[in-house]
mmCIF file of C-alpha atoms and ligand atoms in Angstrom:
data_model
loop_
_atom_site.group_PDB
_atom_site.id
_atom_site.type_symbol
_atom_site.label_atom_id
_atom_site.label_comp_id
_atom_site.label_asym_id
_atom_site.label_seq_id
_atom_site.Cartn_x
_atom_site.Cartn_y
_atom_site.Cartn_z
ATOM 1 C CA MET A 3 86.695 109.332 -94.676
ATOM 2 C CA GLU A 4 89.478 109.094 -97.201
ATOM 3 C CA ILE A 5 91.303 105.750 -97.397
ATOM 4 C CA LYS A 6 95.037 106.359 -97.926
ATOM 5 C CA ILE A 7 96.783 103.761 -100.050
ATOM 6 C CA LYS A 8 100.458 102.961 -99.706
ATOM 7 C CA GLU A 9 101.381 100.265 -102.195
ATOM 8 C CA ILE A 10 104.090 97.710 -101.634
ATOM 9 C CA LEU A 11 107.244 98.211 -103.719
ATOM 10 C CA PRO A 12 107.272 95.800 -106.677
ATOM 11 C CA GLY A 13 110.485 94.158 -105.423
ATOM 12 C CA GLU A 14 108.916 93.452 -102.015
ATOM 13 C CA LYS A 15 105.861 91.556 -103.283
ATOM 14 C CA LYS A 16 105.585 88.058 -101.847
ATOM 15 C CA PRO A 17 105.652 85.059 -104.173
ATOM 16 C CA LYS A 18 102.140 83.785 -104.916
ATOM 17 C CA PRO A 19 101.334 80.138 -104.189
ATOM 18 C CA LYS A 20 102.099 78.053 -107.284
ATOM 19 C CA ASP A 21 100.029 74.957 -106.615
ATOM 20 C CA GLU A 22 96.437 75.952 -105.815
ATOM 21 C CA SER A 23 95.589 72.376 -104.821
ATOM 22 C CA LYS A 24 97.875 72.791 -101.805
ATOM 23 C CA LEU A 25 96.505 76.107 -100.501
ATOM 24 C CA GLY A 26 94.886 74.677 -97.384
ATOM 25 C CA PHE A 27 93.228 77.258 -95.167
ATOM 26 C CA GLY A 28 94.580 80.403 -93.567
ATOM 27 C CA LYS A 29 98.317 80.063 -93.876
ATOM 28 C CA ILE A 30 99.247 82.487 -96.666
ATOM 29 C CA PHE A 31 98.504 86.216 -96.601
ATOM 30 C CA SER A 32 98.355 88.733 -99.429
ATOM 31 C CA ASP A 33 100.591 91.788 -99.944
ATOM 32 C CA HIS A 34 98.390 94.448 -98.335
ATOM 33 C CA PHE A 35 96.020 94.946 -95.430
ATOM 34 C CA PHE A 36 93.560 97.600 -94.304
ATOM 35 C CA THR A 37 93.764 99.289 -90.902
ATOM 36 C CA MET A 38 91.817 101.996 -89.137
ATOM 37 C CA GLU A 39 92.064 103.307 -85.562
ATOM 38 C CA TYR A 40 89.405 104.405 -83.122
ATOM 39 C CA LYS A 41 89.631 106.690 -80.123
ATOM 40 C CA GLU A 42 86.674 107.533 -77.908
ATOM 41 C CA GLY A 43 85.691 111.160 -78.442
ATOM 42 C CA VAL A 44 87.507 111.330 -81.779
ATOM 43 C CA GLY A 45 85.950 108.425 -83.682
ATOM 44 C CA TRP A 46 87.486 106.360 -86.468
ATOM 45 C CA ARG A 47 90.587 107.791 -88.134
ATOM 46 C CA ASN A 48 93.710 106.892 -90.151
ATOM 47 C CA ALA A 49 91.992 104.545 -92.609
ATOM 48 C CA SER A 50 94.734 103.108 -94.754
ATOM 49 C CA ILE A 51 95.708 100.264 -97.007
ATOM 50 C CA GLU A 52 99.377 99.443 -96.669
ATOM 51 C CA PRO A 53 101.867 96.615 -97.098
ATOM 52 C CA TYR A 54 101.052 93.626 -94.845
ATOM 53 C CA ARG A 55 103.119 93.849 -91.686
ATOM 54 C CA PRO A 56 103.099 92.832 -88.004
ATOM 55 C CA LEU A 57 101.029 95.026 -85.688
ATOM 56 C CA ILE A 58 102.601 97.105 -82.947
ATOM 57 C CA LEU A 59 100.666 96.593 -79.720
ATOM 58 C CA ASP A 60 101.231 97.684 -76.159
ATOM 59 C CA PRO A 61 101.629 94.538 -74.020
ATOM 60 C CA ALA A 62 98.797 95.941 -71.894
ATOM 61 C CA ALA A 63 96.441 96.187 -74.916
ATOM 62 C CA MET A 64 93.094 95.059 -73.548
ATOM 63 C CA CYS A 65 92.407 92.557 -76.325
ATOM 64 C CA LEU A 66 95.371 90.545 -75.057
ATOM 65 C CA HIS A 67 94.018 90.344 -71.533
ATOM 66 C CA TYR A 68 90.252 90.378 -71.650
ATOM 67 C CA GLY A 69 89.415 89.163 -75.132
ATOM 68 C CA GLN A 70 87.600 92.267 -76.359
ATOM 69 C CA GLU A 71 88.047 91.077 -79.911
ATOM 70 C CA PHE A 72 85.821 89.776 -82.702
ATOM 71 C CA PHE A 73 85.973 89.090 -86.403
ATOM 72 C CA GLU A 74 84.153 88.141 -89.594
ATOM 73 C CA GLY A 75 84.765 85.584 -92.311
ATOM 74 C CA MET A 76 83.951 86.386 -95.938
ATOM 75 C CA LYS A 77 85.257 85.366 -99.351
ATOM 76 C CA ALA A 78 86.007 86.974 -102.709
ATOM 77 C CA TYR A 79 85.547 84.656 -105.691
ATOM 78 C CA ARG A 80 87.176 84.717 -109.100
ATOM 79 C CA GLY A 81 84.309 84.026 -111.506
ATOM 80 C CA LYS A 82 84.591 81.849 -114.617
ATOM 81 C CA ASP A 83 84.288 85.141 -116.533
ATOM 82 C CA GLY A 84 87.338 86.542 -114.719
ATOM 83 C CA ALA A 85 85.208 88.967 -112.665
ATOM 84 C CA ILE A 86 85.498 89.255 -108.894
ATOM 85 C CA TYR A 87 82.453 88.578 -106.747
ATOM 86 C CA LEU A 88 81.497 88.876 -103.097
ATOM 87 C CA PHE A 89 78.651 86.917 -101.517
ATOM 88 C CA ARG A 90 76.120 88.868 -99.417
ATOM 89 C CA PRO A 91 78.817 91.187 -98.006
ATOM 90 C CA MET A 92 76.347 93.472 -96.219
ATOM 91 C CA GLU A 93 75.224 90.544 -94.060
ATOM 92 C CA ASN A 94 78.757 90.126 -92.716
ATOM 93 C CA ILE A 95 79.207 93.853 -92.283
ATOM 94 C CA ARG A 96 76.014 94.070 -90.234
ATOM 95 C CA ARG A 97 76.954 91.010 -88.206
ATOM 96 C CA MET A 98 80.348 92.586 -87.440
ATOM 97 C CA ASN A 99 78.513 95.624 -86.110
ATOM 98 C CA SER A 100 76.247 93.484 -83.963
ATOM 99 C CA SER A 101 79.359 91.785 -82.535
ATOM 100 C CA ALA A 102 80.706 95.303 -81.854
ATOM 101 C CA GLU A 103 77.575 96.298 -79.963
ATOM 102 C CA ARG A 104 77.589 93.143 -77.843
ATOM 103 C CA LEU A 105 81.277 93.611 -76.982
ATOM 104 C CA CYS A 106 81.032 97.364 -76.199
ATOM 105 C CA SER A 107 83.120 98.265 -79.235
ATOM 106 C CA PRO A 108 82.568 100.955 -81.878
ATOM 107 C CA VAL A 109 80.486 100.190 -84.951
ATOM 108 C CA ILE A 110 81.826 100.939 -88.415
ATOM 109 C CA ASP A 111 80.017 102.858 -91.107
ATOM 110 C CA GLU A 112 78.685 100.168 -93.481
ATOM 111 C CA GLU A 113 79.586 102.071 -96.652
ATOM 112 C CA LEU A 114 83.140 102.745 -95.462
ATOM 113 C CA PHE A 115 83.560 99.078 -94.524
ATOM 114 C CA LEU A 116 82.423 97.963 -97.991
ATOM 115 C CA GLU A 117 84.612 100.540 -99.711
ATOM 116 C CA ALA A 118 87.666 99.410 -97.711
ATOM 117 C CA LEU A 119 86.948 95.793 -98.603
ATOM 118 C CA LYS A 120 86.548 96.496 -102.300
ATOM 119 C CA LYS A 121 89.672 98.677 -102.533
ATOM 120 C CA LEU A 122 91.816 96.137 -100.699
ATOM 121 C CA ILE A 123 90.579 93.169 -102.742
ATOM 122 C CA ILE A 124 91.003 94.989 -106.038
ATOM 123 C CA LEU A 125 94.541 96.033 -105.089
ATOM 124 C CA ASP A 126 95.404 92.408 -104.197
ATOM 125 C CA LYS A 127 93.273 90.841 -106.935
ATOM 126 C CA ASP A 128 96.145 88.741 -108.262
ATOM 127 C CA TRP A 129 95.982 86.839 -104.966
ATOM 128 C CA ILE A 130 92.519 85.453 -105.752
ATOM 129 C CA PRO A 131 93.062 81.816 -106.718
ATOM 130 C CA LYS A 132 91.347 80.514 -109.836
ATOM 131 C CA SER A 133 90.668 76.805 -109.339
ATOM 132 C CA GLU A 134 87.278 75.426 -108.384
ATOM 133 C CA GLY A 135 86.552 75.601 -104.660
ATOM 134 C CA THR A 136 89.310 78.126 -103.961
ATOM 135 C CA ALA A 137 88.746 81.761 -102.964
ATOM 136 C CA LEU A 138 90.316 84.744 -101.273
ATOM 137 C CA TYR A 139 89.251 84.511 -97.639
ATOM 138 C CA ILE A 140 88.643 87.879 -95.991
ATOM 139 C CA ARG A 141 89.173 88.332 -92.268
ATOM 140 C CA PRO A 142 87.919 91.677 -90.884
ATOM 141 C CA THR A 143 88.929 91.894 -87.201
ATOM 142 C CA MET A 144 88.508 94.398 -84.382
ATOM 143 C CA ILE A 145 90.703 94.465 -81.286
ATOM 144 C CA ALA A 146 90.692 96.646 -78.172
ATOM 145 C CA THR A 147 94.060 98.426 -78.062
ATOM 146 C CA GLU A 148 93.743 100.660 -75.003
ATOM 147 C CA ALA A 149 96.612 99.868 -72.643
ATOM 148 C CA ALA A 150 94.882 99.196 -69.333
ATOM 149 C CA LEU A 151 94.380 96.341 -66.913
ATOM 150 C CA GLY A 152 91.200 97.451 -65.193
ATOM 151 C CA VAL A 153 88.259 95.532 -66.631
ATOM 152 C CA HIS A 154 86.120 98.053 -68.520
ATOM 153 C CA PRO A 155 85.060 98.698 -72.130
ATOM 154 C CA ALA A 156 88.200 99.932 -73.907
ATOM 155 C CA ASP A 157 88.342 103.408 -75.449
ATOM 156 C CA GLU A 158 90.815 102.628 -78.230
ATOM 157 C CA PHE A 159 90.477 100.048 -80.982
ATOM 158 C CA LEU A 160 92.088 98.838 -84.151
ATOM 159 C CA PHE A 161 90.084 97.475 -87.052
ATOM 160 C CA PHE A 162 91.953 95.596 -89.746
ATOM 161 C CA ILE A 163 91.216 93.392 -92.752
ATOM 162 C CA ILE A 164 93.598 90.727 -93.994
ATOM 163 C CA LEU A 165 93.259 88.507 -97.062
ATOM 164 C CA CYS A 166 94.291 84.954 -97.577
ATOM 165 C CA PRO A 167 94.011 82.656 -100.610
ATOM 166 C CA VAL A 168 92.329 79.423 -99.466
ATOM 167 C CA GLY A 169 91.283 75.995 -100.607
ATOM 168 C CA ALA A 170 88.943 73.667 -98.707
ATOM 169 C CA TYR A 171 88.623 74.301 -94.965
ATOM 170 C CA TYR A 172 88.750 70.631 -94.047
ATOM 171 C CA PRO A 173 91.787 68.689 -95.270
ATOM 172 C CA GLN A 174 89.457 66.011 -96.679
ATOM 173 C CA GLY A 175 87.733 68.622 -98.890
ATOM 174 C CA PHE A 176 84.132 67.745 -99.806
ATOM 175 C CA SER A 177 84.390 64.199 -98.394
ATOM 176 C CA PRO A 178 82.120 63.339 -95.460
ATOM 177 C CA THR A 179 83.607 64.108 -92.052
ATOM 178 C CA LYS A 180 83.408 62.137 -88.831
ATOM 179 C CA ILE A 181 82.169 64.175 -85.873
ATOM 180 C CA TYR A 182 82.344 63.714 -82.159
ATOM 181 C CA VAL A 183 79.432 64.685 -79.934
ATOM 182 C CA SER A 184 80.807 66.588 -76.961
ATOM 183 C CA GLU A 185 79.000 65.863 -73.717
ATOM 184 C CA GLU A 186 81.595 67.392 -71.455
ATOM 185 C CA HIS A 187 82.174 70.791 -73.052
ATOM 186 C CA VAL A 188 79.728 73.305 -74.498
ATOM 187 C CA ARG A 189 80.210 76.057 -77.023
ATOM 188 C CA ALA A 190 77.792 78.719 -75.839
ATOM 189 C CA VAL A 191 74.829 79.495 -73.677
ATOM 190 C CA ARG A 192 71.924 81.833 -74.303
ATOM 191 C CA GLY A 193 72.787 85.297 -72.974
ATOM 192 C CA GLY A 194 76.494 84.705 -73.629
ATOM 193 C CA VAL A 195 78.373 85.479 -76.834
ATOM 194 C CA GLY A 196 77.704 82.375 -78.952
ATOM 195 C CA ASN A 197 75.546 84.396 -81.338
ATOM 196 C CA ILE A 198 78.389 86.748 -82.318
ATOM 197 C CA LYS A 199 81.861 86.131 -83.694
ATOM 198 C CA ALA A 200 83.730 86.719 -80.449
ATOM 199 C CA ALA A 201 87.287 85.391 -80.749
ATOM 200 C CA GLY A 202 86.967 83.777 -77.308
ATOM 201 C CA ASN A 203 84.271 81.382 -78.591
ATOM 202 C CA TYR A 204 86.920 79.722 -80.713
ATOM 203 C CA ALA A 205 89.499 79.508 -77.914
ATOM 204 C CA ALA A 206 86.866 77.870 -75.723
ATOM 205 C CA SER A 207 86.214 75.237 -78.404
ATOM 206 C CA LEU A 208 89.796 74.002 -78.675
ATOM 207 C CA LEU A 209 89.878 71.426 -75.908
ATOM 208 C CA ALA A 210 86.839 69.579 -77.234
ATOM 209 C CA SER A 211 88.343 69.727 -80.764
ATOM 210 C CA LYS A 212 91.527 68.216 -79.433
ATOM 211 C CA LYS A 213 89.551 65.397 -77.891
ATOM 212 C CA ALA A 214 87.664 64.916 -81.163
ATOM 213 C CA SER A 215 90.948 64.639 -83.105
ATOM 214 C CA ALA A 216 92.339 62.133 -80.621
ATOM 215 C CA LEU A 217 89.280 59.999 -81.357
ATOM 216 C CA GLY A 218 89.834 60.255 -85.108
ATOM 217 C CA CYS A 219 87.064 62.821 -85.649
ATOM 218 C CA THR A 220 87.346 66.045 -87.662
ATOM 219 C CA GLN A 221 84.981 68.197 -85.683
ATOM 220 C CA VAL A 222 82.836 68.527 -82.591
ATOM 221 C CA LEU A 223 79.070 68.435 -82.573
ATOM 222 C CA TRP A 224 77.997 70.830 -79.852
ATOM 223 C CA LEU A 225 74.978 70.201 -77.653
ATOM 224 C CA ASP A 226 73.043 72.876 -75.776
ATOM 225 C CA ALA A 227 74.649 74.041 -72.540
ATOM 226 C CA LEU A 228 71.640 73.621 -70.258
ATOM 227 C CA GLU A 229 70.407 70.113 -70.970
ATOM 228 C CA ARG A 230 73.269 68.695 -73.062
ATOM 229 C CA LYS A 231 70.584 67.253 -75.285
ATOM 230 C CA TYR A 232 69.789 69.445 -78.292
ATOM 231 C CA VAL A 233 72.206 69.939 -81.188
ATOM 232 C CA GLU A 234 73.509 73.469 -81.659
ATOM 233 C CA GLU A 235 76.411 73.691 -84.106
ATOM 234 C CA VAL A 236 79.158 71.597 -85.625
ATOM 235 C CA GLY A 237 82.787 72.722 -85.360
ATOM 236 C CA THR A 238 82.903 76.345 -86.484
ATOM 237 C CA SER A 239 79.742 75.986 -88.593
ATOM 238 C CA ASN A 240 75.966 75.773 -88.413
ATOM 239 C CA ILE A 241 74.361 72.349 -88.713
ATOM 240 C CA PHE A 242 71.539 70.902 -90.849
ATOM 241 C CA ILE A 243 69.917 67.503 -90.358
ATOM 242 C CA LEU A 244 67.644 65.857 -92.930
ATOM 243 C CA ILE A 245 65.219 63.490 -91.204
ATOM 244 C CA GLY A 246 62.701 61.986 -93.592
ATOM 245 C CA ASP A 247 61.881 64.855 -95.916
ATOM 246 C CA GLU A 248 62.287 67.612 -93.366
ATOM 247 C CA LEU A 249 65.464 69.665 -93.129
ATOM 248 C CA LEU A 250 66.083 70.761 -89.549
ATOM 249 C CA THR A 251 68.419 73.437 -88.254
ATOM 250 C CA PRO A 252 68.552 74.917 -84.747
ATOM 251 C CA PRO A 253 66.712 78.249 -84.428
ATOM 252 C CA LEU A 254 68.611 81.467 -83.686
ATOM 253 C CA SER A 255 67.726 81.321 -80.027
ATOM 254 C CA GLY A 256 70.721 83.227 -78.675
ATOM 255 C CA SER A 257 73.526 80.659 -78.595
ATOM 256 C CA ILE A 258 73.682 79.964 -82.352
ATOM 257 C CA LEU A 259 75.716 82.032 -84.799
ATOM 258 C CA PRO A 260 73.409 83.610 -87.437
ATOM 259 C CA GLY A 261 75.405 82.194 -90.336
ATOM 260 C CA VAL A 262 75.141 83.855 -93.750
ATOM 261 C CA THR A 263 75.504 80.457 -95.419
ATOM 262 C CA ARG A 264 72.915 79.045 -92.979
ATOM 263 C CA ASP A 265 70.440 81.689 -94.082
ATOM 264 C CA SER A 266 71.277 81.033 -97.746
ATOM 265 C CA VAL A 267 70.795 77.266 -97.360
ATOM 266 C CA ILE A 268 67.385 77.803 -95.738
ATOM 267 C CA ALA A 269 66.253 80.166 -98.513
ATOM 268 C CA MET A 270 67.593 77.976 -101.308
ATOM 269 C CA ALA A 271 66.166 74.706 -99.954
ATOM 270 C CA ARG A 272 62.771 76.361 -99.397
ATOM 271 C CA SER A 273 62.816 77.706 -102.964
ATOM 272 C CA TRP A 274 63.114 74.079 -104.134
ATOM 273 C CA GLY A 275 60.087 73.086 -102.082
ATOM 274 C CA VAL A 276 62.059 71.401 -99.287
ATOM 275 C CA LYS A 277 60.371 71.664 -95.900
ATOM 276 C CA VAL A 278 62.872 73.507 -93.667
ATOM 277 C CA THR A 279 62.118 73.793 -89.964
ATOM 278 C CA GLU A 280 64.123 75.840 -87.494
ATOM 279 C CA ARG A 281 64.089 73.382 -84.634
ATOM 280 C CA ALA A 282 66.933 71.748 -82.752
ATOM 281 C CA PRO A 283 66.531 67.965 -82.661
ATOM 282 C CA SER A 284 67.923 66.175 -79.625
ATOM 283 C CA ILE A 285 70.887 63.881 -80.108
ATOM 284 C CA ASP A 286 68.593 61.005 -79.039
ATOM 285 C CA GLU A 287 66.138 61.894 -81.794
ATOM 286 C CA ILE A 288 68.981 61.779 -84.318
ATOM 287 C CA ILE A 289 70.227 58.409 -83.056
ATOM 288 C CA MET A 290 66.670 57.043 -83.117
ATOM 289 C CA ALA A 291 66.100 58.353 -86.637
ATOM 290 C CA HIS A 292 69.308 56.613 -87.653
ATOM 291 C CA GLY A 293 68.015 53.359 -86.121
ATOM 292 C CA LYS A 294 64.713 53.714 -87.984
ATOM 293 C CA GLY A 295 66.467 54.551 -91.254
ATOM 294 C CA THR A 296 64.956 58.049 -91.503
ATOM 295 C CA LEU A 297 68.166 59.995 -90.827
ATOM 296 C CA LYS A 298 69.153 60.832 -94.375
ATOM 297 C CA GLU A 299 71.795 63.559 -94.307
ATOM 298 C CA ILE A 300 73.726 65.848 -91.983
ATOM 299 C CA PHE A 301 75.841 68.727 -93.174
ATOM 300 C CA ALA A 302 77.628 71.802 -91.845
ATOM 301 C CA SER A 303 77.341 75.262 -93.397
ATOM 302 C CA GLY A 304 79.680 78.218 -93.069
ATOM 303 C CA THR A 305 81.752 80.678 -95.078
ATOM 304 C CA ALA A 306 84.925 78.669 -94.642
ATOM 305 C CA ALA A 307 83.342 75.211 -94.822
ATOM 306 C CA ILE A 308 80.696 76.205 -97.466
ATOM 307 C CA VAL A 309 78.447 73.103 -97.287
ATOM 308 C CA SER A 310 80.311 70.205 -95.765
ATOM 309 C CA PRO A 311 78.873 66.683 -95.466
ATOM 310 C CA VAL A 312 78.942 64.745 -92.206
ATOM 311 C CA GLY A 313 79.407 61.016 -92.749
ATOM 312 C CA GLN A 314 79.546 59.682 -89.226
ATOM 313 C CA ILE A 315 78.665 60.740 -85.697
ATOM 314 C CA CYS A 316 80.277 59.340 -82.579
ATOM 315 C CA TYR A 317 78.206 59.696 -79.418
ATOM 316 C CA LYS A 318 79.152 57.818 -76.241
ATOM 317 C CA ASP A 319 79.902 54.342 -77.602
ATOM 318 C CA ILE A 320 77.481 54.703 -80.523
ATOM 319 C CA GLU A 321 78.798 55.274 -84.048
ATOM 320 C CA CYS A 322 76.223 56.208 -86.686
ATOM 321 C CA VAL A 323 77.244 56.107 -90.316
ATOM 322 C CA ILE A 324 75.006 58.452 -92.276
ATOM 323 C CA GLY A 325 73.895 57.601 -95.817
ATOM 324 C CA GLY A 326 76.500 54.838 -96.072
ATOM 325 C CA GLY A 327 79.208 57.467 -95.432
ATOM 326 C CA LYS A 328 78.506 59.023 -98.848
ATOM 327 C CA VAL A 329 77.611 62.632 -99.668
ATOM 328 C CA GLY A 330 73.814 63.020 -99.612
ATOM 329 C CA LYS A 331 71.869 64.317 -102.636
ATOM 330 C CA LEU A 332 70.532 67.441 -100.969
ATOM 331 C CA THR A 333 73.960 68.279 -99.478
ATOM 332 C CA GLU A 334 75.589 67.899 -102.888
ATOM 333 C CA ARG A 335 72.917 69.967 -104.661
ATOM 334 C CA LEU A 336 73.141 72.807 -102.121
ATOM 335 C CA TYR A 337 76.933 72.783 -102.301
ATOM 336 C CA ARG A 338 76.936 72.953 -106.113
ATOM 337 C CA GLU A 339 74.219 75.587 -106.401
ATOM 338 C CA ILE A 340 75.759 77.855 -103.769
ATOM 339 C CA LEU A 341 79.171 77.607 -105.453
ATOM 340 C CA ASP A 342 77.585 78.283 -108.853
ATOM 341 C CA ILE A 343 76.063 81.481 -107.505
ATOM 342 C CA GLN A 344 79.275 82.499 -105.742
ATOM 343 C CA TYR A 345 81.428 81.958 -108.845
ATOM 344 C CA GLY A 346 78.983 83.584 -111.247
ATOM 345 C CA VAL A 347 78.322 80.317 -113.108
ATOM 346 C CA LYS A 348 74.537 80.456 -112.744
ATOM 347 C CA ASN A 349 71.850 83.088 -112.436
ATOM 348 C CA ASP A 350 71.418 84.408 -108.957
ATOM 349 C CA PRO A 351 67.652 84.595 -108.357
ATOM 350 C CA PHE A 352 68.256 85.630 -104.752
ATOM 351 C CA GLY A 353 70.395 88.694 -105.531
ATOM 352 C CA TRP A 354 73.227 87.472 -103.272
ATOM 353 C CA ARG A 355 76.188 87.942 -105.586
ATOM 354 C CA VAL A 356 77.923 91.325 -105.731
ATOM 355 C CA LYS A 357 80.313 91.970 -108.598
ATOM 356 C CA ILE A 358 83.139 94.250 -107.503
ATOM 357 C CA TYR A 359 85.468 94.059 -110.502
ATOM 358 C CA PRO A 360 85.696 94.987 -113.340
HETATM 359 C C1 COI B 14 84.017 81.150 -91.281
HETATM 360 O O1 COI B 14 83.339 80.202 -91.712
HETATM 361 O O2 COI B 14 84.320 82.130 -91.950
HETATM 362 C C2 COI B 14 84.496 81.153 -89.922
HETATM 363 O O3 COI B 14 84.538 82.195 -89.336
HETATM 364 C C3 COI B 14 85.047 79.938 -89.369
HETATM 365 C C4 COI B 14 86.474 80.194 -89.051
HETATM 366 C C5 COI B 14 86.684 80.203 -87.601
HETATM 367 C C6 COI B 14 87.424 79.375 -89.809
#
């Protein structure tokens, strides 16, 4: 399918952020976006890149009522050499399609998706920030647009991609975060939608996050829904726990998001000879390991958060400070090496980096 491009008039371009240290996350959007419509029986049509604008939606659009909506999170990086890189884009594209299947929504041709991404990013390439740790965050999203109030899989959809220059996801940057273990609320249960990027997962997480903030914590550590015992994820990211010399991360058992960064951390750590086991430790095991002095590091991994150290966990009335509240060695090494691959600083033995420009 041909992608039509309607460029913004030069006089209508938005001012670019001047101070890249103040970018924050997700507040500024580039000049253009990609959209494409779907109608059952017709398929995908009207692929276009056009000036960023509000969407026009019927108030009965099904995404607004029943949450038939999902998204992806990716980044484009400005390399030290000035080139533009993506990181394992096909993984996100395939994950978007598995979200589509789970939510009875149409899949998108992988090649068309990648082409749309590349064209949009190259058109808005001046929006890619240059300082270390910054990137152009990419948010592909699909929403059900059929106007109907009966609960059924919609027959009309809109797919769009927006771009947003970002800095660190957490306001404290790469400093260790304090996390709150939620006993009351859960993120997902096997058989539900925790293993896809359903928008509703994030709405459901807000109350626990609010409670975490009120207690001075940055994020929530989620326990499994059935026993409220085993760790699942942290905030909007996957979680890794280093106990002794073994790096643990919960297996993809149905309620865990198959994170692209999670997969990269596992592969990278294993390539260094670190023993990585896909097993979910219980919160009691973590507290006990802390007591015995064998809990060495905890970190979160995700596209937005990259690799983000956890410095303290608050569970009931117990507060565990991890590694003296400092960034652990393995966390720091993974963070650096992943960034070096993403920004084209180092060789990429894994073949993860994709140069899209020039
Ligand atoms: C990402 O890491 O890209 C995510 O999707 C998390 C997001 C909700 C900020």
